[in-house]
């Protein structure tokens, strides 16, 4: 079945540690997105990529980094510069602009 | 600016009640509009969408009509079930294409009691 796979489901970060969240899609979508979800705040855009080897900052990119070396993959690194990383992280993708987004099942990141 | 505003929850209803979740948007032009649903611990699933004025999106008994004159896209269902309990997000596409994804409202937590 085609879809978006995020891993791990749960992730714990120690102080000063970088962690990487995986997002893989086999839908042949060009565009991929990372959102952060906090209770009562909806979804906020971290980074997005419309094509391989290119990505842009979203509304809350500070403390995060991404890469897009393959069409299928868009990993998100939460760096030690992100002082409040505890949140639910959602990856999404789609074919073209202004069309629906397909979402992964999310990764819950917590700080130890 | 461009934004999406939806009613705050939680909204608590009894089974078989009528549901309305309000959503209004601001945008230049005529963006596509969406409702997504999120069950606990999961990602978002598309519930319905509308791409132009007066379009009605519908799915699983839910409906929403694209109202250009009131810039609204209210979600309705005639008779809710316990299984409809979830968080519902209204979203807007970009008017000019919107490469930066969708703009989401803050979500409305719906609780249906038996």
PDB file of C-alpha atoms in Angstrom:
ATOM      1  CA  UNK A   1       0.000   0.000   0.000  1.00  0.00           C
ATOM      2  CA  UNK A   2       1.184   3.516  -0.750  1.00  0.00           C
ATOM      3  CA  UNK A   3       1.565   5.981   2.036  1.00  0.00           C
ATOM      4  CA  UNK A   4       3.772   8.014   4.343  1.00  0.00           C
ATOM      5  CA  UNK A   5       5.751   6.313   7.072  1.00  0.00           C
ATOM      6  CA  UNK A   6       7.101   8.186  10.052  1.00  0.00           C
ATOM      7  CA  UNK A   7       9.463   6.657  12.568  1.00  0.00           C
ATOM      8  CA  UNK A   8       9.891   6.233  15.402  1.00  0.00           C
ATOM      9  CA  UNK A   9       6.424   6.609  16.922  1.00  0.00           C
ATOM     10  CA  UNK A  10       7.952   7.844  20.196  1.00  0.00           C
ATOM     11  CA  UNK A  11      11.331   9.512  20.677  1.00  0.00           C
ATOM     12  CA  UNK A  12      13.129  10.854  23.706  1.00  0.00           C
ATOM     13  CA  UNK A  13      15.820  13.512  23.614  1.00  0.00           C
ATOM     14  CA  UNK A  14      18.442  14.219  26.222  1.00  0.00           C
ATOM     15  CA  UNK A  15      19.731  17.702  26.962  1.00  0.00           C
ATOM     16  CA  UNK A  16      22.093  18.940  24.248  1.00  0.00           C
ATOM     17  CA  UNK A  17      21.337  16.056  21.923  1.00  0.00           C
ATOM     18  CA  UNK A  18      20.333  16.195  18.267  1.00  0.00           C
ATOM     19  CA  UNK A  19      17.667  13.740  17.167  1.00  0.00           C
ATOM     20  CA  UNK A  20      16.405  12.865  13.700  1.00  0.00           C
ATOM     21  CA  UNK A  21      12.837  12.015  12.766  1.00  0.00           C
ATOM     22  CA  UNK A  22      12.327   9.889   9.679  1.00  0.00           C
ATOM     23  CA  UNK A  23       9.705  10.462   6.981  1.00  0.00           C
ATOM     24  CA  UNK A  24       9.435   8.225   3.909  1.00  0.00           C
ATOM     25  CA  UNK A  25       6.758   8.254   1.206  1.00  0.00           C
ATOM     26  CA  UNK A  26       6.118   5.925  -1.729  1.00  0.00           C
ATOM     27  CA  UNK A  27       3.388   8.046  -3.305  1.00  0.00           C
ATOM     28  CA  UNK A  28       5.763   9.628  -5.848  1.00  0.00           C
ATOM     29  CA  UNK A  29       4.927  13.048  -4.429  1.00  0.00           C
ATOM     30  CA  UNK A  30       7.223  15.956  -5.227  1.00  0.00           C
ATOM     31  CA  UNK A  31       6.382  18.149  -2.230  1.00  0.00           C
ATOM     32  CA  UNK A  32       6.972  17.213   1.410  1.00  0.00           C
ATOM     33  CA  UNK A  33       6.301  19.094   4.645  1.00  0.00           C
ATOM     34  CA  UNK A  34       7.048  19.006   8.362  1.00  0.00           C
ATOM     35  CA  UNK A  35       4.552  20.365  10.883  1.00  0.00           C
ATOM     36  CA  UNK A  36       4.747  20.709  14.625  1.00  0.00           C
ATOM     37  CA  UNK A  37       1.576  20.196  16.689  1.00  0.00           C
ATOM     38  CA  UNK A  38       1.208  21.524  20.222  1.00  0.00           C
ATOM     39  CA  UNK A  39      -1.989  21.161  22.266  1.00  0.00           C
ATOM     40  CA  UNK A  40      -4.459  23.921  21.441  1.00  0.00           C
ATOM     41  CA  UNK A  41      -2.204  25.496  18.814  1.00  0.00           C
ATOM     42  CA  UNK A  42      -2.993  23.577  15.690  1.00  0.00           C
ATOM     43  CA  UNK A  43      -0.278  22.803  13.170  1.00  0.00           C
ATOM     44  CA  UNK A  44       2.696  25.046  12.490  1.00  0.00           C
ATOM     45  CA  UNK A  45       4.946  24.658   9.448  1.00  0.00           C
ATOM     46  CA  UNK A  46       8.619  23.951  10.161  1.00  0.00           C
ATOM     47  CA  UNK A  47      10.143  23.236   6.732  1.00  0.00           C
ATOM     48  CA  UNK A  48       8.958  22.224   3.298  1.00  0.00           C
ATOM     49  CA  UNK A  49      10.468  20.942   0.095  1.00  0.00           C
ATOM     50  CA  UNK A  50       8.992  21.117  -3.382  1.00  0.00           C
ATOM     51  CA  UNK A  51      11.716  19.195  -5.135  1.00  0.00           C
ATOM     52  CA  UNK A  52      14.795  17.091  -4.440  1.00  0.00           C
ATOM     53  CA  UNK A  53      17.812  19.033  -3.157  1.00  0.00           C
ATOM     54  CA  UNK A  54      15.714  22.099  -2.372  1.00  0.00           C
ATOM     55  CA  UNK A  55      13.822  23.147   0.764  1.00  0.00           C
ATOM     56  CA  UNK A  56      12.488  26.302   2.396  1.00  0.00           C
ATOM     57  CA  UNK A  57      11.944  27.473   5.959  1.00  0.00           C
ATOM     58  CA  UNK A  58       8.437  27.565   7.305  1.00  0.00           C
ATOM     59  CA  UNK A  59       7.084  29.663  10.153  1.00  0.00           C
ATOM     60  CA  UNK A  60       9.085  28.061  12.981  1.00  0.00           C
ATOM     61  CA  UNK A  61      12.320  26.747  11.424  1.00  0.00           C
ATOM     62  CA  UNK A  62      14.699  27.883  14.178  1.00  0.00           C
ATOM     63  CA  UNK A  63      16.332  24.935  15.933  1.00  0.00           C
ATOM     64  CA  UNK A  64      15.461  22.486  13.146  1.00  0.00           C
ATOM     65  CA  UNK A  65      17.197  21.278   9.994  1.00  0.00           C
ATOM     66  CA  UNK A  66      16.161  19.097   7.049  1.00  0.00           C
ATOM     67  CA  UNK A  67      17.584  17.460   3.948  1.00  0.00           C
ATOM     68  CA  UNK A  68      16.007  16.229   0.717  1.00  0.00           C
ATOM     69  CA  UNK A  69      18.536  14.002  -0.993  1.00  0.00           C
ATOM     70  CA  UNK A  70      15.910  11.611  -2.325  1.00  0.00           C
ATOM     71  CA  UNK A  71      12.377  12.191  -3.532  1.00  0.00           C
ATOM     72  CA  UNK A  72      11.029   9.613  -1.086  1.00  0.00           C
ATOM     73  CA  UNK A  73      12.722  10.900   2.052  1.00  0.00           C
ATOM     74  CA  UNK A  74      12.564  14.129   4.076  1.00  0.00           C
ATOM     75  CA  UNK A  75      14.199  13.653   7.500  1.00  0.00           C
ATOM     76  CA  UNK A  76      13.883  16.315  10.191  1.00  0.00           C
ATOM     77  CA  UNK A  77      16.648  16.935  12.731  1.00  0.00           C
ATOM     78  CA  UNK A  78      15.732  18.592  15.998  1.00  0.00           C
ATOM     79  CA  UNK A  79      18.933  20.259  17.158  1.00  0.00           C
ATOM     80  CA  UNK A  80      20.062  21.200  20.625  1.00  0.00           C
ATOM     81  CA  UNK A  81      19.247  24.809  19.710  1.00  0.00           C
ATOM     82  CA  UNK A  82      15.535  23.963  19.885  1.00  0.00           C
ATOM     83  CA  UNK A  83      14.860  24.677  23.555  1.00  0.00           C
ATOM     84  CA  UNK A  84      11.278  23.464  23.646  1.00  0.00           C
ATOM     85  CA  UNK A  85      11.185  20.392  21.413  1.00  0.00           C
ATOM     86  CA  UNK A  86       8.414  18.447  23.143  1.00  0.00           C
ATOM     87  CA  UNK A  87       5.604  18.161  20.594  1.00  0.00           C
ATOM     88  CA  UNK A  88       3.895  15.874  18.096  1.00  0.00           C
ATOM     89  CA  UNK A  89       5.618  16.081  14.706  1.00  0.00           C
ATOM     90  CA  UNK A  90       3.723  15.394  11.497  1.00  0.00           C
ATOM     91  CA  UNK A  91       5.141  14.801   8.046  1.00  0.00           C
ATOM     92  CA  UNK A  92       2.994  15.328   4.952  1.00  0.00           C
ATOM     93  CA  UNK A  93       3.300  15.196   1.184  1.00  0.00           C
ATOM     94  CA  UNK A  94       1.365  15.971  -1.983  1.00  0.00           C
ATOM     95  CA  UNK A  95       1.661  16.018  -5.771  1.00  0.00           C
ATOM     96  CA  UNK A  96       1.011  19.622  -6.609  1.00  0.00           C
ATOM     97  CA  UNK A  97       0.274  22.876  -4.920  1.00  0.00           C
ATOM     98  CA  UNK A  98      -3.217  23.569  -3.702  1.00  0.00           C
ATOM     99  CA  UNK A  99      -4.105  19.917  -3.498  1.00  0.00           C
ATOM    100  CA  UNK A 100      -4.749  17.834  -0.405  1.00  0.00           C
ATOM    101  CA  UNK A 101      -1.973  16.806   1.902  1.00  0.00           C
ATOM    102  CA  UNK A 102      -1.376  13.203   2.890  1.00  0.00           C
ATOM    103  CA  UNK A 103      -0.128  12.817   6.458  1.00  0.00           C
ATOM    104  CA  UNK A 104       2.003  10.290   8.267  1.00  0.00           C
ATOM    105  CA  UNK A 105       0.975   8.940  11.671  1.00  0.00           C
ATOM    106  CA  UNK A 106       3.296  11.270  13.573  1.00  0.00           C
ATOM    107  CA  UNK A 107       6.201  11.124  16.010  1.00  0.00           C
ATOM    108  CA  UNK A 108       5.845  12.181  19.639  1.00  0.00           C
ATOM    109  CA  UNK A 109       9.096  13.763  20.824  1.00  0.00           C
ATOM    110  CA  UNK A 110       9.701  14.245  24.527  1.00  0.00           C
ATOM    111  CA  UNK A 111      12.619  15.579  26.536  1.00  0.00           C
ATOM    112  CA  UNK A 112      14.214  13.439  29.250  1.00  0.00           C
TER     113      UNK A 112
ATOM    114  CA  UNK B   1      -2.958  38.214   6.801  1.00  0.00           C
ATOM    115  CA  UNK B   2      -4.111  34.837   5.619  1.00  0.00           C
ATOM    116  CA  UNK B   3      -5.554  32.736   8.386  1.00  0.00           C
ATOM    117  CA  UNK B   4      -8.163  30.187   9.391  1.00  0.00           C
ATOM    118  CA  UNK B   5     -10.375  30.607  12.460  1.00  0.00           C
ATOM    119  CA  UNK B   6     -12.514  27.829  13.850  1.00  0.00           C
ATOM    120  CA  UNK B   7     -14.620  27.552  16.949  1.00  0.00           C
ATOM    121  CA  UNK B   8     -12.795  26.516  20.064  1.00  0.00           C
ATOM    122  CA  UNK B   9     -13.675  23.351  21.858  1.00  0.00           C
ATOM    123  CA  UNK B  10     -14.207  21.058  23.350  1.00  0.00           C
ATOM    124  CA  UNK B  11     -17.616  20.624  21.831  1.00  0.00           C
ATOM    125  CA  UNK B  12     -19.653  18.016  23.699  1.00  0.00           C
ATOM    126  CA  UNK B  13     -22.802  16.537  22.158  1.00  0.00           C
ATOM    127  CA  UNK B  14     -25.046  13.587  22.734  1.00  0.00           C
ATOM    128  CA  UNK B  15     -25.254  10.799  20.180  1.00  0.00           C
ATOM    129  CA  UNK B  16     -27.627  11.590  17.267  1.00  0.00           C
ATOM    130  CA  UNK B  17     -27.379  15.350  17.844  1.00  0.00           C
ATOM    131  CA  UNK B  18     -26.824  17.819  15.005  1.00  0.00           C
ATOM    132  CA  UNK B  19     -23.271  19.076  14.636  1.00  0.00           C
ATOM    133  CA  UNK B  20     -21.932  22.394  13.381  1.00  0.00           C
ATOM    134  CA  UNK B  21     -18.293  23.424  13.654  1.00  0.00           C
ATOM    135  CA  UNK B  22     -17.739  26.930  12.364  1.00  0.00           C
ATOM    136  CA  UNK B  23     -14.775  27.878  10.194  1.00  0.00           C
ATOM    137  CA  UNK B  24     -13.944  31.198   8.567  1.00  0.00           C
ATOM    138  CA  UNK B  25     -10.913  32.136   6.555  1.00  0.00           C
ATOM    139  CA  UNK B  26      -9.108  35.155   5.216  1.00  0.00           C
ATOM    140  CA  UNK B  27      -7.277  35.025   1.915  1.00  0.00           C
ATOM    141  CA  UNK B  28      -6.674  36.866  -1.290  1.00  0.00           C
ATOM    142  CA  UNK B  29      -8.341  35.085  -4.169  1.00  0.00           C
ATOM    143  CA  UNK B  30     -10.201  31.802  -3.909  1.00  0.00           C
ATOM    144  CA  UNK B  31      -8.261  29.095  -2.149  1.00  0.00           C
ATOM    145  CA  UNK B  32      -9.256  25.463  -1.848  1.00  0.00           C
ATOM    146  CA  UNK B  33     -10.772  24.606   1.546  1.00  0.00           C
ATOM    147  CA  UNK B  34     -10.448  21.408   3.536  1.00  0.00           C
ATOM    148  CA  UNK B  35     -11.624  19.643   6.677  1.00  0.00           C
ATOM    149  CA  UNK B  36      -9.277  17.125   8.259  1.00  0.00           C
ATOM    150  CA  UNK B  37      -9.959  14.761  11.179  1.00  0.00           C
ATOM    151  CA  UNK B  38      -7.432  13.511  13.722  1.00  0.00           C
ATOM    152  CA  UNK B  39      -7.979  10.544  16.039  1.00  0.00           C
ATOM    153  CA  UNK B  40      -5.846  10.240  19.214  1.00  0.00           C
ATOM    154  CA  UNK B  41      -2.182   9.554  18.528  1.00  0.00           C
ATOM    155  CA  UNK B  42      -2.614   9.571  14.765  1.00  0.00           C
ATOM    156  CA  UNK B  43      -1.954  11.823  11.817  1.00  0.00           C
ATOM    157  CA  UNK B  44      -4.564  13.889  10.017  1.00  0.00           C
ATOM    158  CA  UNK B  45      -6.947  12.347   7.508  1.00  0.00           C
ATOM    159  CA  UNK B  46      -8.756  14.315   4.837  1.00  0.00           C
ATOM    160  CA  UNK B  47     -12.482  14.375   5.569  1.00  0.00           C
ATOM    161  CA  UNK B  48     -13.714  16.549   2.696  1.00  0.00           C
ATOM    162  CA  UNK B  49     -12.732  19.447   0.490  1.00  0.00           C
ATOM    163  CA  UNK B  50     -14.117  22.125  -1.833  1.00  0.00           C
ATOM    164  CA  UNK B  51     -12.191  23.901  -4.546  1.00  0.00           C
ATOM    165  CA  UNK B  52     -14.446  26.779  -5.605  1.00  0.00           C
ATOM    166  CA  UNK B  53     -17.310  28.958  -4.439  1.00  0.00           C
ATOM    167  CA  UNK B  54     -20.621  27.150  -3.772  1.00  0.00           C
ATOM    168  CA  UNK B  55     -18.967  23.733  -3.945  1.00  0.00           C
ATOM    169  CA  UNK B  56     -20.190  21.291  -1.320  1.00  0.00           C
ATOM    170  CA  UNK B  57     -17.770  18.722   0.032  1.00  0.00           C
ATOM    171  CA  UNK B  58     -19.237  15.630   1.655  1.00  0.00           C
ATOM    172  CA  UNK B  59     -18.027  12.381   3.187  1.00  0.00           C
ATOM    173  CA  UNK B  60     -19.261   9.934   5.850  1.00  0.00           C
ATOM    174  CA  UNK B  61     -22.341  12.054   6.530  1.00  0.00           C
ATOM    175  CA  UNK B  62     -20.321  15.259   7.000  1.00  0.00           C
ATOM    176  CA  UNK B  63     -20.875  18.249   4.716  1.00  0.00           C
ATOM    177  CA  UNK B  64     -19.375  21.701   4.228  1.00  0.00           C
ATOM    178  CA  UNK B  65     -20.214  24.376   1.660  1.00  0.00           C
ATOM    179  CA  UNK B  66     -17.705  26.918   0.302  1.00  0.00           C
ATOM    180  CA  UNK B  67     -19.335  30.290   1.004  1.00  0.00           C
ATOM    181  CA  UNK B  68     -17.398  33.055  -0.728  1.00  0.00           C
ATOM    182  CA  UNK B  69     -19.704  35.837   0.454  1.00  0.00           C
ATOM    183  CA  UNK B  70     -19.175  34.990   4.123  1.00  0.00           C
ATOM    184  CA  UNK B  71     -15.678  33.458   3.698  1.00  0.00           C
ATOM    185  CA  UNK B  72     -16.863  30.405   5.602  1.00  0.00           C
ATOM    186  CA  UNK B  73     -16.660  26.631   5.364  1.00  0.00           C
ATOM    187  CA  UNK B  74     -18.708  25.317   8.295  1.00  0.00           C
ATOM    188  CA  UNK B  75     -18.715  21.572   8.955  1.00  0.00           C
ATOM    189  CA  UNK B  76     -22.106  19.912   9.586  1.00  0.00           C
ATOM    190  CA  UNK B  77     -23.469  16.452  10.298  1.00  0.00           C
ATOM    191  CA  UNK B  78     -27.078  15.610  10.870  1.00  0.00           C
ATOM    192  CA  UNK B  79     -26.658  12.828  13.440  1.00  0.00           C
ATOM    193  CA  UNK B  80     -23.348  12.283  15.186  1.00  0.00           C
ATOM    194  CA  UNK B  81     -22.060   8.995  16.562  1.00  0.00           C
ATOM    195  CA  UNK B  82     -19.664   8.190  19.390  1.00  0.00           C
ATOM    196  CA  UNK B  83     -17.123   7.157  16.755  1.00  0.00           C
ATOM    197  CA  UNK B  84     -17.074  10.759  15.452  1.00  0.00           C
ATOM    198  CA  UNK B  85     -15.228  11.851  18.589  1.00  0.00           C
ATOM    199  CA  UNK B  86     -11.953  13.352  17.353  1.00  0.00           C
ATOM    200  CA  UNK B  87     -10.229  16.673  16.654  1.00  0.00           C
ATOM    201  CA  UNK B  88     -11.370  18.449  13.478  1.00  0.00           C
ATOM    202  CA  UNK B  89      -9.174  20.904  11.578  1.00  0.00           C
ATOM    203  CA  UNK B  90     -10.290  23.404   8.980  1.00  0.00           C
ATOM    204  CA  UNK B  91      -7.589  24.315   6.447  1.00  0.00           C
ATOM    205  CA  UNK B  92      -7.046  26.664   3.548  1.00  0.00           C
ATOM    206  CA  UNK B  93      -4.873  26.208   0.499  1.00  0.00           C
ATOM    207  CA  UNK B  94      -2.809  29.023  -0.966  1.00  0.00           C
ATOM    208  CA  UNK B  95      -4.703  31.398  -3.214  1.00  0.00           C
ATOM    209  CA  UNK B  96      -1.939  31.597  -5.750  1.00  0.00           C
ATOM    210  CA  UNK B  97      -0.879  28.004  -5.517  1.00  0.00           C
ATOM    211  CA  UNK B  98       0.497  27.975  -2.010  1.00  0.00           C
ATOM    212  CA  UNK B  99       3.691  25.955  -2.271  1.00  0.00           C
ATOM    213  CA  UNK B 100       4.100  26.266   1.485  1.00  0.00           C
ATOM    214  CA  UNK B 101       1.357  23.786   2.220  1.00  0.00           C
ATOM    215  CA  UNK B 102      -1.976  24.449   3.901  1.00  0.00           C
ATOM    216  CA  UNK B 103      -2.862  26.920   6.648  1.00  0.00           C
ATOM    217  CA  UNK B 104      -4.685  25.190   9.491  1.00  0.00           C
ATOM    218  CA  UNK B 105      -7.052  26.364  12.166  1.00  0.00           C
ATOM    219  CA  UNK B 106      -6.283  25.441  15.767  1.00  0.00           C
ATOM    220  CA  UNK B 107      -8.593  22.457  15.756  1.00  0.00           C
ATOM    221  CA  UNK B 108     -11.884  21.684  17.488  1.00  0.00           C
ATOM    222  CA  UNK B 109     -12.079  18.749  19.875  1.00  0.00           C
ATOM    223  CA  UNK B 110     -15.429  16.989  19.456  1.00  0.00           C
ATOM    224  CA  UNK B 111     -16.710  14.674  22.192  1.00  0.00           C
ATOM    225  CA  UNK B 112     -19.816  12.584  21.527  1.00  0.00           C
ATOM    226  CA  UNK B 113     -21.454  11.009  24.573  1.00  0.00           C
ATOM    227  CA  UNK B 114     -23.624   7.901  24.298  1.00  0.00           C
TER     228      UNK B 114
END
